[in-house]
C-alpha positions as YAML, in Angstrom:
chain: A
units: angstrom
residues:
- id: 1
  name: MET
  ca: [-9.58, 19.09, -23.54]
- id: 2
  name: VAL
  ca: [-13.20, 18.61, -22.56]
- id: 3
  name: SER
  ca: [-14.61, 15.09, -22.44]
- id: 4
  name: LEU
  ca: [-18.26, 14.20, -22.72]
- id: 5
  name: ILE
  ca: [-17.86, 10.79, -21.09]
- id: 6
  name: THR
  ca: [-17.80, 10.28, -17.34]
- id: 7
  name: PRO
  ca: [-15.08, 8.22, -15.66]
- id: 8
  name: ALA
  ca: [-17.68, 5.64, -14.58]
- id: 9
  name: LYS
  ca: [-18.91, 5.21, -18.15]
- id: 10
  name: ALA
  ca: [-15.33, 4.97, -19.41]
- id: 11
  name: GLN
  ca: [-14.54, 2.26, -16.84]
- id: 12
  name: LYS
  ca: [-17.61, 0.28, -17.86]
- id: 13
  name: LYS
  ca: [-16.76, 0.62, -21.56]
- id: 14
  name: LEU
  ca: [-13.17, -0.55, -20.94]
- id: 15
  name: ALA
  ca: [-14.51, -3.56, -19.02]
- id: 16
  name: GLU
  ca: [-16.90, -4.42, -21.86]
- id: 17
  name: GLN
  ca: [-14.10, -4.18, -24.41]
- id: 18
  name: ALA
  ca: [-11.79, -6.36, -22.31]
- id: 19
  name: ARG
  ca: [-14.53, -8.97, -21.89]
- id: 20
  name: ALA
  ca: [-15.25, -8.95, -25.63]
- id: 21
  name: ARG
  ca: [-11.54, -9.41, -26.39]
- id: 22
  name: ARG
  ca: [-11.33, -12.27, -23.85]
- id: 23
  name: LEU
  ca: [-14.25, -14.03, -25.50]
- id: 24
  name: GLN
  ca: [-12.80, -13.39, -28.96]
- id: 25
  name: MET
  ca: [-9.62, -15.12, -27.79]
- id: 26
  name: GLU
  ca: [-11.80, -17.96, -26.45]
- id: 27
  name: LEU
  ca: [-10.44, -17.55, -22.93]
- id: 28
  name: THR
  ca: [-12.44, -18.27, -19.80]
- id: 29
  name: GLN
  ca: [-12.28, -15.89, -16.88]
- id: 30
  name: GLU
  ca: [-10.23, -18.52, -15.06]
- id: 31
  name: GLY
  ca: [-7.82, -18.82, -17.98]
- id: 32
  name: LEU
  ca: [-7.30, -15.08, -18.26]
- id: 33
  name: ALA
  ca: [-6.86, -14.72, -14.51]
- id: 34
  name: GLU
  ca: [-4.24, -17.47, -14.47]
- id: 35
  name: ARG
  ca: [-2.32, -16.11, -17.48]
- id: 36
  name: SER
  ca: [-2.35, -12.51, -16.28]
- id: 37
  name: GLY
  ca: [-1.73, -13.04, -12.58]
- id: 38
  name: VAL
  ca: [-4.90, -11.15, -11.66]
- id: 39
  name: ALA
  ca: [-7.07, -12.83, -9.03]
- id: 40
  name: LEU
  ca: [-10.25, -14.41, -10.42]
- id: 41
  name: PRO
  ca: [-12.61, -12.45, -8.10]
- id: 42
  name: THR
  ca: [-10.86, -9.23, -9.17]
- id: 43
  name: LEU
  ca: [-11.38, -10.08, -12.85]
- id: 44
  name: ARG
  ca: [-15.03, -10.94, -12.26]
- id: 45
  name: LYS
  ca: [-15.60, -7.66, -10.43]
- id: 46
  name: PHE
  ca: [-13.86, -5.75, -13.24]
- id: 47
  name: GLU
  ca: [-16.06, -7.29, -15.93]
- id: 48
  name: ARG
  ca: [-19.15, -6.59, -13.83]
- id: 49
  name: THR
  ca: [-18.42, -3.07, -12.56]
- id: 50
  name: GLY
  ca: [-15.36, -1.72, -14.38]
- id: 51
  name: ALA
  ca: [-13.45, -1.21, -11.12]
- id: 52
  name: LEU
  ca: [-9.81, -2.34, -11.29]
- id: 53
  name: SER
  ca: [-6.37, -1.10, -10.29]
- id: 54
  name: LEU
  ca: [-4.13, 0.27, -13.01]
- id: 55
  name: GLU
  ca: [-1.58, -2.50, -12.41]
- id: 56
  name: SER
  ca: [-4.20, -5.23, -12.88]
- id: 57
  name: PHE
  ca: [-5.59, -3.46, -15.94]
- id: 58
  name: LEU
  ca: [-2.14, -3.45, -17.54]
- id: 59
  name: LYS
  ca: [-1.57, -7.11, -16.61]
- id: 60
  name: LEU
  ca: [-4.82, -8.08, -18.31]
- id: 61
  name: HIS
  ca: [-3.90, -6.16, -21.45]
- id: 62
  name: MET
  ca: [-0.50, -7.84, -21.59]
- id: 63
  name: VAL
  ca: [-2.44, -11.06, -22.20]
- id: 64
  name: LEU
  ca: [-5.33, -9.59, -24.20]
- id: 65
  name: GLY
  ca: [-3.06, -7.48, -26.39]
- id: 66
  name: GLY
  ca: [-3.33, -3.77, -26.78]
- id: 67
  name: LEU
  ca: [-0.84, -2.71, -24.13]
- id: 68
  name: GLU
  ca: [1.11, -0.81, -26.77]
- id: 69
  name: ASP
  ca: [-2.09, 0.91, -27.91]
- id: 70
  name: ILE
  ca: [-2.74, 2.05, -24.35]
- id: 71
  name: LEU
  ca: [0.75, 3.50, -24.11]
- id: 72
  name: LYS
  ca: [0.33, 5.28, -27.46]
- id: 73
  name: ALA
  ca: [-3.02, 6.71, -26.37]
- id: 74
  name: THR
  ca: [-1.44, 8.32, -23.32]
- id: 75
  name: GLN
  ca: [1.50, 9.93, -25.14]
- id: 76
  name: ILE
  ca: [1.64, 13.70, -25.10]
- id: 77
  name: LYS
  ca: [0.81, 15.09, -28.49]
- id: 78
  name: GLU
  ca: [3.15, 17.72, -29.86]
- id: 79
  name: GLU
  ca: [0.46, 20.31, -30.33]
- id: 80
  name: SER
  ca: [-3.20, 19.94, -29.58]
- id: 81
  name: PHE
  ca: [-5.89, 22.54, -29.29]
- id: 82
  name: SER
  ca: [-8.82, 22.52, -26.90]
- id: 83
  name: SER
  ca: [-10.84, 25.20, -28.68]
- id: 84
  name: ILE
  ca: [-11.12, 26.95, -32.02]
- id: 85
  name: ASP
  ca: [-9.89, 30.16, -30.36]
- id: 86
  name: GLU
  ca: [-6.55, 28.50, -29.64]
- id: 87
  name: VAL
  ca: [-6.25, 27.48, -33.28]
- id: 88
  name: LEU
  ca: [-6.97, 31.01, -34.46]
- id: 89
  name: LYS
  ca: [-4.47, 32.51, -31.99]
- id: 90
  name: SER
  ca: [-1.76, 30.07, -33.02]
- id: 91
  name: ASP
  ca: [1.20, 31.59, -34.83]
- id: 92
  name: ASN
  ca: [2.17, 28.27, -36.36]
- id: 93
  name: VAL
  ca: [0.94, 28.73, -39.89]
- id: 94
  name: PRO
  ca: [2.07, 25.69, -41.87]
- id: 95
  name: ILE
  ca: [4.50, 26.51, -44.65]
- id: 96
  name: ARG
  ca: [3.55, 24.95, -47.95]
- id: 97
  name: LYS
  ca: [6.12, 22.62, -49.35]
- id: 98
  name: ARG
  ca: [6.41, 22.46, -53.08]
- id: 99
  name: GLY
  ca: [8.70, 20.60, -55.36]
- id: 100
  name: THR
  ca: [11.18, 22.60, -57.44]
- id: 101
  name: ARG
  ca: [11.82, 20.00, -60.14]
- id: 102
  name: LYS
  ca: [9.77, 19.75, -63.28]
...
């Protein structure tokens, strides 16, 4: 699947969302760092630049909430198409289901 967002922009957006969630929860950077086990300078750098290890990212989201959403977002979908040509070539025509009772 083609993405129109660069990895750098995605990192920055994730950092902005994490910061917004932290502020919504009324946590200071120090408080979040202590609760998550992520070093304070690492958290500050993440909020400023978006750079963070995956492990630290997951630790932060254990505290901020949304870890389950991250896991759901990375699940493999049963069938996904990357272009309209793939849809048209697909043999999986859905069978209509209709009730038989009146």
